[in-house]
Amino acid sequence: GENVEQHPSTLSVQEGDSAVIKCTYSDSASNYFPWYKQELGKRPQLIIDIRSNVGEKKDQRIAVTLNKTAKHFSLHITETQPEDSAVYFCAASSRGAQKLVFGQGTRLTINP
Amino acid sequence: NAGVMQNPRHLVRRRGQEARLRCSPMKGHSHVYWYRQLPEEGLKFMVYLQKENIIDESGMPKERFSAEFPKEGPSILRIQQVVRGDSAAYFCASSPRGSSYEQYFGPGTRLTVT
């Protein structure tokens, strides 16, 4: 089955700097890659997703890139702000599958 | 349009008791997924249901755990004879279609077994 590895487990950046979180997946049939943000004690919230027919997607300060050959995808947050502090999870899913397979999470801290 | 609802938000059970967790999907969504999150870990898929049908229960423990999504009412995740290792946050998600796309999560139920 699918396996998703996420790095780093913790990340601390200065406010205004960029943050990058990387994930690798094992199943070459995977074609959907969402990112979720989870604040302490709250629900995971979908912040951006990408499908395998595109290599990059942007939404304001957030972007996701996908390299299908290498089977990895990354989340990029630019101009970080204190409210970006949270745990971020990547996930993957294969065509026809209903379940999401999540990475272990990255705790992002933005230092003022 | 109300989001995914879960109740209770917090549940404390003694070892050996039963836990019932409820999930009402978003309006217009007929597909429900349950995930479990252990402390400091990612979410792990448990089961996927449509109305009156279990589609995929590959992530469910073989014993003590069951799930249903009746024609009327919320989806229910039931844990019998709880043990300390069942302590976790249980999230449900719903989607308008039977796929992994656009799964929206509820606020979760935090189960504590004492």
Short mmCIF file of C-alpha atoms in Angstrom, two decimals:
data_model
loop_
_atom_site.label_atom_id
_atom_site.label_comp_id
_atom_site.label_asym_id
_atom_site.label_seq_id
_atom_site.Cartn_x
_atom_site.Cartn_y
_atom_site.Cartn_z
CA GLY A 1 0.00 0.00 0.00
CA GLU A 2 0.84 3.67 -0.11
CA ASN A 3 3.40 5.08 2.32
CA VAL A 4 4.02 8.80 2.79
CA GLU A 5 7.12 10.20 4.46
CA GLN A 6 7.23 13.84 5.57
CA HIS A 7 10.20 16.00 6.54
CA PRO A 8 11.15 17.81 8.65
CA SER A 9 9.16 16.89 11.74
CA THR A 10 9.73 20.36 13.20
CA LEU A 11 10.59 23.62 11.46
CA SER A 12 11.25 27.02 12.96
CA VAL A 13 11.58 30.12 10.76
CA GLN A 14 11.73 33.86 11.28
CA GLU A 15 8.63 35.84 10.47
CA GLY A 16 8.79 36.97 6.86
CA ASP A 17 11.06 34.11 5.75
CA SER A 18 9.94 31.15 3.64
CA ALA A 19 9.16 27.64 4.86
CA VAL A 20 9.39 24.44 2.83
CA ILE A 21 8.01 21.04 3.84
CA LYS A 22 8.71 17.95 1.75
CA CYS A 23 6.92 14.65 1.29
CA THR A 24 7.70 11.49 -0.62
CA TYR A 25 5.27 8.77 -1.56
CA SER A 26 5.70 5.17 -2.62
CA ASP A 27 2.74 4.34 -4.87
CA SER A 28 3.33 5.51 -8.43
CA ALA A 29 -0.45 5.28 -9.01
CA SER A 30 -1.08 8.12 -6.56
CA ASN A 31 -2.55 11.14 -8.31
CA TYR A 32 -3.95 13.44 -5.62
CA PHE A 33 -1.85 15.28 -3.04
CA PRO A 34 -3.57 17.56 -0.51
CA TRP A 35 -2.03 19.56 2.31
CA TYR A 36 -3.80 20.11 5.61
CA LYS A 37 -3.12 22.62 8.38
CA GLN A 38 -4.00 21.67 11.93
CA GLU A 39 -3.89 24.19 14.75
CA LEU A 40 -3.67 22.93 18.33
CA GLY A 41 -6.85 21.12 19.29
CA LYS A 42 -8.56 21.93 16.01
CA ARG A 43 -9.63 20.03 12.92
CA PRO A 44 -7.32 19.50 9.93
CA GLN A 45 -8.15 22.10 7.29
CA LEU A 46 -7.46 21.65 3.60
CA ILE A 47 -5.23 24.52 2.49
CA ILE A 48 -4.15 23.46 -0.98
CA ASP A 49 -4.11 20.37 -3.17
CA ILE A 50 -2.57 19.28 -6.43
CA ARG A 51 -3.41 16.57 -8.93
CA SER A 52 -0.90 14.65 -10.96
CA ASN A 53 -1.65 16.39 -14.23
CA VAL A 54 0.00 19.60 -13.01
CA GLY A 55 3.45 20.32 -11.61
CA GLU A 56 2.76 23.41 -9.52
CA LYS A 57 -0.15 25.24 -7.98
CA LYS A 58 -0.21 28.56 -6.14
CA ASP A 59 -2.69 30.26 -3.85
CA GLN A 60 -1.45 33.60 -2.53
CA ARG A 61 1.48 32.84 -0.18
CA ILE A 62 1.12 29.08 -0.50
CA ALA A 63 2.37 26.89 -3.33
CA VAL A 64 2.72 23.17 -3.89
CA THR A 65 5.07 21.50 -6.36
CA LEU A 66 4.93 17.93 -7.57
CA ASN A 67 7.66 15.80 -9.12
CA LYS A 68 6.03 12.57 -10.28
CA THR A 69 9.27 11.07 -11.54
CA ALA A 70 10.91 11.39 -8.15
CA LYS A 71 7.62 10.77 -6.31
CA HIS A 72 7.86 13.79 -4.09
CA PHE A 73 5.88 16.94 -3.49
CA SER A 74 6.51 20.04 -1.42
CA LEU A 75 4.64 22.83 0.33
CA HIS A 76 6.11 26.33 0.10
CA ILE A 77 4.93 29.16 2.34
CA THR A 78 6.36 32.61 1.59
CA GLU A 79 6.36 35.73 3.75
CA THR A 80 5.48 33.67 6.80
CA GLN A 81 3.31 35.18 9.52
CA PRO A 82 2.71 34.15 13.15
CA GLU A 83 -0.69 32.71 12.24
CA ASP A 84 1.06 30.20 9.97
CA SER A 85 2.27 28.41 13.11
CA ALA A 86 0.56 25.00 13.14
CA VAL A 87 1.12 21.35 12.26
CA TYR A 88 1.04 20.67 8.53
CA PHE A 89 0.20 17.28 7.05
CA CYS A 90 0.70 16.09 3.52
CA ALA A 91 -1.36 13.22 2.13
CA ALA A 92 -1.61 11.10 -0.98
CA SER A 93 -4.29 9.10 -2.66
CA SER A 94 -4.35 6.90 -5.72
CA ARG A 95 -6.82 6.96 -8.56
CA GLY A 96 -10.00 5.19 -7.53
CA ALA A 97 -9.06 5.05 -3.88
CA GLN A 98 -11.15 6.80 -1.30
CA LYS A 99 -8.79 7.01 1.62
CA LEU A 100 -6.05 9.52 2.22
CA VAL A 101 -2.66 8.32 3.46
CA PHE A 102 -1.08 11.00 5.64
CA GLY A 103 2.48 11.90 6.43
CA GLN A 104 3.63 12.19 10.02
CA GLY A 105 3.23 15.96 10.17
CA THR A 106 5.52 18.99 10.47
CA ARG A 107 5.24 21.35 13.40
CA LEU A 108 5.94 24.82 11.98
CA THR A 109 6.80 27.65 14.35
CA ILE A 110 7.06 31.23 13.12
CA ASN A 111 9.29 33.33 15.36
CA PRO A 112 8.42 37.03 15.57
CA ASN B 1 -23.94 25.46 5.05
CA ALA B 2 -22.89 23.86 8.28
CA GLY B 3 -19.65 21.96 8.30
CA VAL B 4 -19.04 18.41 9.44
CA MET B 5 -20.36 17.95 12.96
CA GLN B 6 -19.05 15.53 15.55
CA ASN B 7 -20.17 14.80 19.05
CA PRO B 8 -19.26 14.54 21.72
CA ARG B 9 -16.14 16.70 21.43
CA HIS B 10 -14.61 15.07 24.49
CA LEU B 11 -15.39 11.64 25.88
CA VAL B 12 -13.95 9.96 28.95
CA ARG B 13 -14.47 6.27 29.43
CA ARG B 14 -13.13 3.74 31.93
CA ARG B 15 -11.43 0.62 30.64
CA GLY B 16 -14.01 -1.95 29.55
CA GLN B 17 -16.77 0.57 28.79
CA GLU B 18 -18.19 1.34 25.35
CA ALA B 19 -17.57 4.52 23.38
CA ARG B 20 -19.96 5.85 20.73
CA LEU B 21 -18.76 8.64 18.47
CA ARG B 22 -21.15 10.44 16.12
CA CYS B 23 -20.54 12.23 12.84
CA SER B 24 -22.97 14.24 10.73
CA PRO B 25 -21.58 15.02 7.28
CA MET B 26 -21.87 18.32 5.50
CA LYS B 27 -25.18 18.95 3.80
CA GLY B 28 -25.20 17.25 0.43
CA HIS B 29 -22.37 14.86 1.34
CA SER B 30 -23.18 11.18 1.46
CA HIS B 31 -19.66 9.80 1.94
CA VAL B 32 -18.08 9.56 5.38
CA TYR B 33 -14.56 8.60 6.41
CA TRP B 34 -13.20 7.97 9.89
CA TYR B 35 -9.58 8.63 10.83
CA ARG B 36 -7.73 8.18 14.11
CA GLN B 37 -4.96 10.45 15.34
CA LEU B 38 -2.76 9.26 18.16
CA PRO B 39 -0.91 11.95 20.15
CA GLU B 40 1.87 13.58 18.13
CA GLU B 41 1.11 11.43 15.08
CA GLY B 42 -0.57 11.79 11.71
CA LEU B 43 -4.06 10.67 10.85
CA LYS B 44 -4.65 7.00 10.04
CA PHE B 45 -7.57 5.89 7.89
CA MET B 46 -10.03 3.57 9.57
CA VAL B 47 -13.20 3.15 7.50
CA TYR B 48 -15.14 4.63 4.59
CA LEU B 49 -18.94 4.45 4.48
CA GLN B 50 -21.81 5.48 2.30
CA LYS B 51 -25.39 5.44 3.45
CA GLU B 52 -26.14 1.94 4.75
CA ASN B 53 -22.92 0.52 3.30
CA ILE B 54 -19.38 -0.04 4.50
CA ILE B 55 -17.17 0.44 1.45
CA ASP B 56 -13.66 0.07 2.88
CA GLU B 57 -12.83 -0.97 6.44
CA SER B 58 -9.23 -1.91 5.79
CA GLY B 59 -7.99 0.38 8.57
CA MET B 60 -10.32 -0.84 11.28
CA PRO B 61 -8.95 -3.02 14.07
CA LYS B 62 -10.39 -6.50 13.71
CA GLU B 63 -11.96 -6.58 17.15
CA ARG B 64 -14.01 -4.19 19.27
CA PHE B 65 -14.42 -1.54 16.55
CA SER B 66 -17.44 -1.14 14.29
CA ALA B 67 -18.97 1.62 12.20
CA GLU B 68 -22.29 2.32 10.59
CA PHE B 69 -23.97 5.03 8.53
CA PRO B 70 -27.72 4.42 8.63
CA LYS B 71 -30.22 5.72 6.15
CA GLU B 72 -31.33 8.31 8.69
CA GLY B 73 -29.09 9.94 11.25
CA PRO B 74 -25.38 10.33 11.79
CA SER B 75 -22.56 7.91 11.18
CA ILE B 76 -21.47 6.14 14.36
CA LEU B 77 -18.09 4.73 15.29
CA ARG B 78 -18.45 2.27 18.14
CA ILE B 79 -15.62 0.99 20.31
CA GLN B 80 -16.46 -1.81 22.69
CA GLN B 81 -14.49 -2.66 25.84
CA VAL B 82 -12.16 0.30 25.46
CA VAL B 83 -8.52 0.03 26.48
CA ARG B 84 -5.99 2.79 27.25
CA GLY B 85 -4.48 2.42 23.77
CA ASP B 86 -7.78 3.60 22.27
CA SER B 87 -7.16 7.08 23.68
CA ALA B 88 -6.86 9.32 20.64
CA ALA B 89 -8.61 11.95 18.57
CA TYR B 90 -11.13 10.48 16.16
CA PHE B 91 -11.94 12.61 13.15
CA CYS B 92 -14.56 12.07 10.55
CA ALA B 93 -14.52 13.65 7.13
CA SER B 94 -17.14 13.90 4.44
CA SER B 95 -17.05 14.43 0.71
CA PRO B 96 -19.71 14.96 -1.93
CA ARG B 97 -18.33 12.14 -4.05
CA GLY B 98 -16.83 8.78 -3.26
CA SER B 99 -13.26 9.84 -3.69
CA SER B 100 -10.39 11.21 -1.68
CA TYR B 101 -10.85 14.61 -3.31
CA GLU B 102 -12.15 17.39 -1.13
CA GLN B 103 -12.50 15.62 2.18
CA TYR B 104 -13.60 18.09 4.85
CA PHE B 105 -12.96 17.22 8.45
CA GLY B 106 -15.07 17.59 11.54
CA PRO B 107 -13.72 19.00 14.83
CA GLY B 108 -12.95 15.54 16.18
CA THR B 109 -13.82 13.60 19.31
CA ARG B 110 -11.05 13.30 21.85
CA LEU B 111 -11.42 9.99 23.63
CA THR B 112 -9.65 9.47 26.91
CA VAL B 113 -9.66 6.04 28.50
CA THR B 114 -8.87 5.99 32.19
#
